[in-house]
Coordinates of C-alpha atoms in Angstrom, one line a residue:
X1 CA -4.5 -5.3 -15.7
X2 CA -2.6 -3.8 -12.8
X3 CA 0.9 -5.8 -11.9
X4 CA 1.4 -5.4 -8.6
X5 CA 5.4 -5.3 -7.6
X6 CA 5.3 -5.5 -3.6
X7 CA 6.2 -6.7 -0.5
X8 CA 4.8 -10.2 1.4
X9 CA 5.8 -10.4 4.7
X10 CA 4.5 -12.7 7.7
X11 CA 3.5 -10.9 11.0
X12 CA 4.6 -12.4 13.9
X13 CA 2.3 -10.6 16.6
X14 CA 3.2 -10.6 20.6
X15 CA 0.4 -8.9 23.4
X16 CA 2.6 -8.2 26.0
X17 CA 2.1 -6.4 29.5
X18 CA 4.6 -3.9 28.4
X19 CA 7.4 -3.6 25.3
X20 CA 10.9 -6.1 26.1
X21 CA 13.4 -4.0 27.8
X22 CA 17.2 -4.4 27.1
X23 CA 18.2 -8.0 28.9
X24 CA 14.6 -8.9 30.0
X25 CA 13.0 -12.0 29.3
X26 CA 9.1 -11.7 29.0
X27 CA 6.7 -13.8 28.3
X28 CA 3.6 -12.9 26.1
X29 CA 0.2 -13.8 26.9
X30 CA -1.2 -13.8 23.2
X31 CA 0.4 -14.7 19.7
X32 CA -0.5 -14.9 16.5
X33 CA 1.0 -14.6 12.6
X34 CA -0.7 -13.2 9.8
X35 CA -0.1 -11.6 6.7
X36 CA 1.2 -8.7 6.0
X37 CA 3.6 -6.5 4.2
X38 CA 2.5 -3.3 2.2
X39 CA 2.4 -5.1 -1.2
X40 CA 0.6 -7.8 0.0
X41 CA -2.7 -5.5 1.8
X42 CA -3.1 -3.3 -1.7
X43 CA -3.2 -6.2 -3.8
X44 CA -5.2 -7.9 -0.8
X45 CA -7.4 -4.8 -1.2
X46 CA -8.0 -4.2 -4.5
X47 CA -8.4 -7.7 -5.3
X48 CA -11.7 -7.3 -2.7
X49 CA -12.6 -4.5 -4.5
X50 CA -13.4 -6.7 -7.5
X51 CA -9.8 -5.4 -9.1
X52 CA -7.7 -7.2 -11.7
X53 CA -4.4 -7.6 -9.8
X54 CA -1.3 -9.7 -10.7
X55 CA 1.4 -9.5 -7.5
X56 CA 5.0 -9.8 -8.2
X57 CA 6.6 -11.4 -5.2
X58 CA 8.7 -13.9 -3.7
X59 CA 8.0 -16.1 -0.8
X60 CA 10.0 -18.7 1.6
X61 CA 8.8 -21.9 0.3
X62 CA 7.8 -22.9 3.8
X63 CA 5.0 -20.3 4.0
X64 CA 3.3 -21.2 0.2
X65 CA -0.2 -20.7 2.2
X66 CA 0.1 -16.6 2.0
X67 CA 0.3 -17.2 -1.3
X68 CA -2.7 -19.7 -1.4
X69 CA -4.7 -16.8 0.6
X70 CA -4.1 -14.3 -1.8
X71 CA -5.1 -16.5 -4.6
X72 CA -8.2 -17.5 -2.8
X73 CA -9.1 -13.2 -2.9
X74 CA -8.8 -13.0 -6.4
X75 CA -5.1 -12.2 -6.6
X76 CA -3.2 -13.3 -9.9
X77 CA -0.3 -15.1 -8.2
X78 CA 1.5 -17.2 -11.1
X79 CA 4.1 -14.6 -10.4
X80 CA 4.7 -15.3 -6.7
X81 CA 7.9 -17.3 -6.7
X82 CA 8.7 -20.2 -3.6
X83 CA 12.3 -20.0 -2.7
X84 CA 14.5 -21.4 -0.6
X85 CA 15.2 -18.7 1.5
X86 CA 13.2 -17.0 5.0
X87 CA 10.3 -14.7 3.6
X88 CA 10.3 -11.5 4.7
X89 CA 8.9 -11.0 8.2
X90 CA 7.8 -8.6 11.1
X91 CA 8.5 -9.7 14.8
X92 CA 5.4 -7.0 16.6
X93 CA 4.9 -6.4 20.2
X94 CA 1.8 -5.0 21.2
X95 CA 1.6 -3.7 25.0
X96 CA -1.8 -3.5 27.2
X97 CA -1.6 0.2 26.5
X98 CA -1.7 -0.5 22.3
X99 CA 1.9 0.7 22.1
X100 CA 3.6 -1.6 19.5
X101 CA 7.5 -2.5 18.6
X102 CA 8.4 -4.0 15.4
X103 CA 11.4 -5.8 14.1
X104 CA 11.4 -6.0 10.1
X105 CA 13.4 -8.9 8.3
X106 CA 12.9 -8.0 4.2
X107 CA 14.0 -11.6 3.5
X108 CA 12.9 -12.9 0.5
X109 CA 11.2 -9.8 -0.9
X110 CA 14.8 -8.5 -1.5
X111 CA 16.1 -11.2 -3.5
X112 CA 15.1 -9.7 -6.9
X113 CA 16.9 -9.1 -10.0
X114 CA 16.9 -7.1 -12.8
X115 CA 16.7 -10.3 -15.2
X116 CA 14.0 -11.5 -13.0
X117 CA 11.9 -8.2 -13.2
X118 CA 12.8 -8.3 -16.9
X119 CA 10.8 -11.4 -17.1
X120 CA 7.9 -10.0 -15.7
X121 CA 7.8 -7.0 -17.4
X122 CA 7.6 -9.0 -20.9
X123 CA 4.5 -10.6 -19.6
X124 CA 3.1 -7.1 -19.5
X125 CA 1.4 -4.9 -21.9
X126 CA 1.4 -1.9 -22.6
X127 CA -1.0 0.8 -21.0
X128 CA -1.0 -1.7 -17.8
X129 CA -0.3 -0.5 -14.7
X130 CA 2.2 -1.2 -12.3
X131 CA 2.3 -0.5 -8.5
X132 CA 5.4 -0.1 -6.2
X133 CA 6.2 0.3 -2.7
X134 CA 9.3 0.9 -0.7
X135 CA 9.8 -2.3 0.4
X136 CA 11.3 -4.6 -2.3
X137 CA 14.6 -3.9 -4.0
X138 CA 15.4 -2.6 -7.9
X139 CA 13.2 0.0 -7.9
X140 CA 15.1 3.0 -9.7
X141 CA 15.9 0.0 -12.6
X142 CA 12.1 -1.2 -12.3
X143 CA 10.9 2.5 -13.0
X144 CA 12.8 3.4 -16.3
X145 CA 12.2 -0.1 -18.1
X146 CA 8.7 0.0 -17.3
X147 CA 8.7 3.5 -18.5
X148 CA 10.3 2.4 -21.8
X149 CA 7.5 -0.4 -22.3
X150 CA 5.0 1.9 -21.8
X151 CA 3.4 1.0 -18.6
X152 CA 2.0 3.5 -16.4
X153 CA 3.7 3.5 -12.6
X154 CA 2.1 4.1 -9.8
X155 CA 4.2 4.6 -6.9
X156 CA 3.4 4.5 -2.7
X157 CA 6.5 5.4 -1.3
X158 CA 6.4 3.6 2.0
X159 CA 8.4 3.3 4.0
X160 CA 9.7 6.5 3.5
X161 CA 13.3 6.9 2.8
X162 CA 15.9 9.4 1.4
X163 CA 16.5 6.8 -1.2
X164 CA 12.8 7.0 -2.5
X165 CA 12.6 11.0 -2.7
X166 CA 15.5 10.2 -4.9
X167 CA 13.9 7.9 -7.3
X168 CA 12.8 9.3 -10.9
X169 CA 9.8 10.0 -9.3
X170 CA 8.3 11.8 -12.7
X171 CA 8.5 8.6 -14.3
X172 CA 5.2 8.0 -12.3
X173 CA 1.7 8.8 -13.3
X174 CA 0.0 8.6 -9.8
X175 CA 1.4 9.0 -6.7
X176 CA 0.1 8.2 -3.4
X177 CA 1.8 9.7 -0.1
X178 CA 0.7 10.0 3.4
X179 CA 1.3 13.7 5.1
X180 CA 4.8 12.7 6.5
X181 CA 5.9 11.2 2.9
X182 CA 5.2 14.2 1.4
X183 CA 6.6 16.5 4.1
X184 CA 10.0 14.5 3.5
X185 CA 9.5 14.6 -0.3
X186 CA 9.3 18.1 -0.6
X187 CA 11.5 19.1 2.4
X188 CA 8.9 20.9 4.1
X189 CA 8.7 20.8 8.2
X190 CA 6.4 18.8 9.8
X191 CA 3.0 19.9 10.0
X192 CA 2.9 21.9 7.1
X193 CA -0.6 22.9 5.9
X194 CA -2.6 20.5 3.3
X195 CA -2.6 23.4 0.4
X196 CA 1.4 23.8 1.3
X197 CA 2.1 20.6 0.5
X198 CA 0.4 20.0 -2.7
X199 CA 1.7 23.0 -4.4
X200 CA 5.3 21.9 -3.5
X201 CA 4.6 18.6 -5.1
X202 CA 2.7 20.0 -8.1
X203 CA 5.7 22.4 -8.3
X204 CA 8.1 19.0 -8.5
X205 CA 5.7 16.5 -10.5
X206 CA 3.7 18.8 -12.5
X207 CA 2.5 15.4 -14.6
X208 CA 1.6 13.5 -12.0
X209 CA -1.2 12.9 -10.7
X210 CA -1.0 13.0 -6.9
X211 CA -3.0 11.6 -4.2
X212 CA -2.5 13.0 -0.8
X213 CA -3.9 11.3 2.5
X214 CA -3.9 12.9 5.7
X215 CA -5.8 10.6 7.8
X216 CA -8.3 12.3 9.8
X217 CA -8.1 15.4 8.0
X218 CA -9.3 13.7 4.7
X219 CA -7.5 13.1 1.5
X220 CA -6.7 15.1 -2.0
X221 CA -6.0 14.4 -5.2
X222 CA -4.2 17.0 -7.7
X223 CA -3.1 17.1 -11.4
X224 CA -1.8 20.2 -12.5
X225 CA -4.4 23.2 -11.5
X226 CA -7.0 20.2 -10.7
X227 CA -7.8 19.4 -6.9
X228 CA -10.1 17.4 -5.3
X229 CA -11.1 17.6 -1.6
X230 CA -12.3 14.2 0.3
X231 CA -13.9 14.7 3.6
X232 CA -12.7 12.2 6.5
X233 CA -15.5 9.4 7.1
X234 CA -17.1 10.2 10.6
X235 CA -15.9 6.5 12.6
X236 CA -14.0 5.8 16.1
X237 CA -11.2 3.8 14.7
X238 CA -9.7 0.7 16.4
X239 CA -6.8 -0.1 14.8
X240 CA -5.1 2.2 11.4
X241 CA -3.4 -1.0 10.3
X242 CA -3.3 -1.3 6.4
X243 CA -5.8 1.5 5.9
X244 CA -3.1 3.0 3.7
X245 CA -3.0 0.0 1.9
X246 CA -6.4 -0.2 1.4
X247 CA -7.6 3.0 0.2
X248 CA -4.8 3.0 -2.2
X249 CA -6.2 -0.8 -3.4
X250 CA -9.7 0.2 -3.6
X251 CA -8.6 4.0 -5.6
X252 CA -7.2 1.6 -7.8
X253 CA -9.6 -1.0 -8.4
X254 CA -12.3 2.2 -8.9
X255 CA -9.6 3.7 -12.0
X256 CA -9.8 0.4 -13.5
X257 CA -13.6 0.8 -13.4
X258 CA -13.4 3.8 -15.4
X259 CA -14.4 6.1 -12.1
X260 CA -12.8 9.9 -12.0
X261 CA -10.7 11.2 -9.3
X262 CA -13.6 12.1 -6.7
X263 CA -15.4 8.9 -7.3
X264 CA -12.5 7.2 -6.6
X265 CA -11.5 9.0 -3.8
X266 CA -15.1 8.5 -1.7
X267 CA -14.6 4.7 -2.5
X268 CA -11.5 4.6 -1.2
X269 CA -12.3 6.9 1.7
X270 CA -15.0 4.6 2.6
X271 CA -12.9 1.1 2.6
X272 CA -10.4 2.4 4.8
X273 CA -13.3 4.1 7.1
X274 CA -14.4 0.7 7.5
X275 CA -10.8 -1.1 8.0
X276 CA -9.9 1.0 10.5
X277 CA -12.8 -0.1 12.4
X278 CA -11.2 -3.4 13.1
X279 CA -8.1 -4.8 14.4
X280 CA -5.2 -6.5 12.4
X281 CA -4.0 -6.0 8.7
X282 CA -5.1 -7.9 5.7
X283 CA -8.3 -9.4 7.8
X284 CA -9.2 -5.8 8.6
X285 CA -10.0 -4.8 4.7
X286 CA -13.7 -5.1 3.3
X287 CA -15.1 -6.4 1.1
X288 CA -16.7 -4.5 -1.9
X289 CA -20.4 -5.3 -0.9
X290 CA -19.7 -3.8 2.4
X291 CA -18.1 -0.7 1.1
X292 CA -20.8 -0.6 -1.4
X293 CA -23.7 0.0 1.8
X294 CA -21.3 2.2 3.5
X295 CA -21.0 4.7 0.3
X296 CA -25.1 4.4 0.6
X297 CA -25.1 4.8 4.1
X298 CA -22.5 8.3 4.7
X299 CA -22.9 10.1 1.8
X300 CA -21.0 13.3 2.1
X301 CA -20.4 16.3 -0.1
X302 CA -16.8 16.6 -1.6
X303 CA -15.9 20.3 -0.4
X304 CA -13.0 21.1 2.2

């Protein structure tokens, strides 16, 4: 089982013929809410990859049907609480030219405890796995007592801050970081090359296992002298929304399987091929049927 400790936030969404300016009022001519929040979109995604997945979360009592639409994708939500506070939410402009603004409220999502997280990690075993992001609160107290029960972590830290790089970051068994989270983990300048990267992180994590997305440019995975090269999927993409979020749900769901690194790096190459593909967040992930074809359908060989 994977326990899930992450983020669900409601996206307010605003088209707009350009972003709000400082004292202008402006009125949008499209609106919509969704949902949305990092933790929310893995669990989303591995759940659609046919993944066991239990999400820790907490929601404004108001808005119980994100939890409902999780539950109806296979999430395990008996630990989403309802409380009486406002959930956490994003206020998004998008312009005519795709430019986008967004306003984050964490709300509910950092209401936590360390008694409450106690309580969920009893319900856990040991050898499950647990999966953070940057985006709820408790994490450095999360990491060392699911350490000591004998979970295994893995960690996406995202949103990047200088507070993550300064987690106990070897208390993790995989890692997943975008090119910029790993630039700012390792103190290297932007734009540093692929191999550049992963040695400085092998060099600071030698245990862990580390998978390294570059968008584009494809993705690798690394333990100790081990590397594995992904090749990017050839597709026009439409929107890169939560295809973060879903590669990392669909690697996961294809390590629960019992699938190696490269396996489950072409799965999760593929489900964010086809995410990216269409607009929005949590309705932009696929399901595992469709990822299944596309495998079939763009089969490439795993060199760089």
């Amino acid at each position: 089982m994977l326990h899930n400790f992450g983020s669900i936030n409601l996206d307010h969404i605003y088209r707009v013929p350009h972003l709000v300016t400082p004292g202008e009022t402006l009125t949008s001519h499209g609106y919509r809410v969704g949902l949305g929040g990092k933790g929310a979109n893995q669990s989303l995604a591995m759940a659609r990859a046919g993944g066991q997945v239990r999400h820790w979360g907490r929601l404004g009592r108001q808005d119980a049907w994100a939890r409902d639409l999780l539950e109806a994708s296979g999430v395990g939500v008996d630990s989403v609480e309802l409380v009486d506070e406002p959930s956490g939410h994003a206020i998004i402009q998008v312009d005519d030219a795709g430019e986008n603004a967004i306003l984050l409220f964490p709300g509910a999502n950092h209401g936590f405890t360390e008694a409450a997280l106690d309580a969920r990690l009893a319900e856990a075993r040991p050898g499950d796995w647990l999966l953070a992001q940057n985006e709820c609160i408790a994490l450095p107290y999360l990491f060392e007592a699911a350490r000591e029960r004998g979970l295994h972590i893995a960690f996406n830290p995202a949103p990047m801050t200088a507070d993550a790089a300064e987690l106990p970051l070897e208390a993790c068994r995989l890692l997943f970081v975008n090119r910029s989270e790993a630039e700012m983990l390792t103190g290297l300048p932007a734009g540093s090359a692929a191999s550049a990267l992963l040695d400085a992180l092998a060099s600071r994590l030698p245990a862990t296992e580390t998978v390294l997305t570059l968008g584009g440019d494809g993705a690798w995975y690394q333990v100790g002298e081990t590397r594995h090269f992904q090749p990017p999927m050839p597709v026009t993409p439409v929107d890169t929304t939560a295809a973060g979020d879903t590669f990392i749900g669909y690697y996961l769901a294809a390590l629960q399987d019992g699938e190696g690194p490269e396996a489950c790096l072409e799965r999760a190459a593929a489900a964010a091929a086809l995410g990216v593909q269409r607009s929005g967040a949590a309705e932009s992930i696929p399901e595992a049927a469709e990822v299944a074809r596309w495998q079939r359908q763009t089969q490439t060989p795993n060199t760089p």
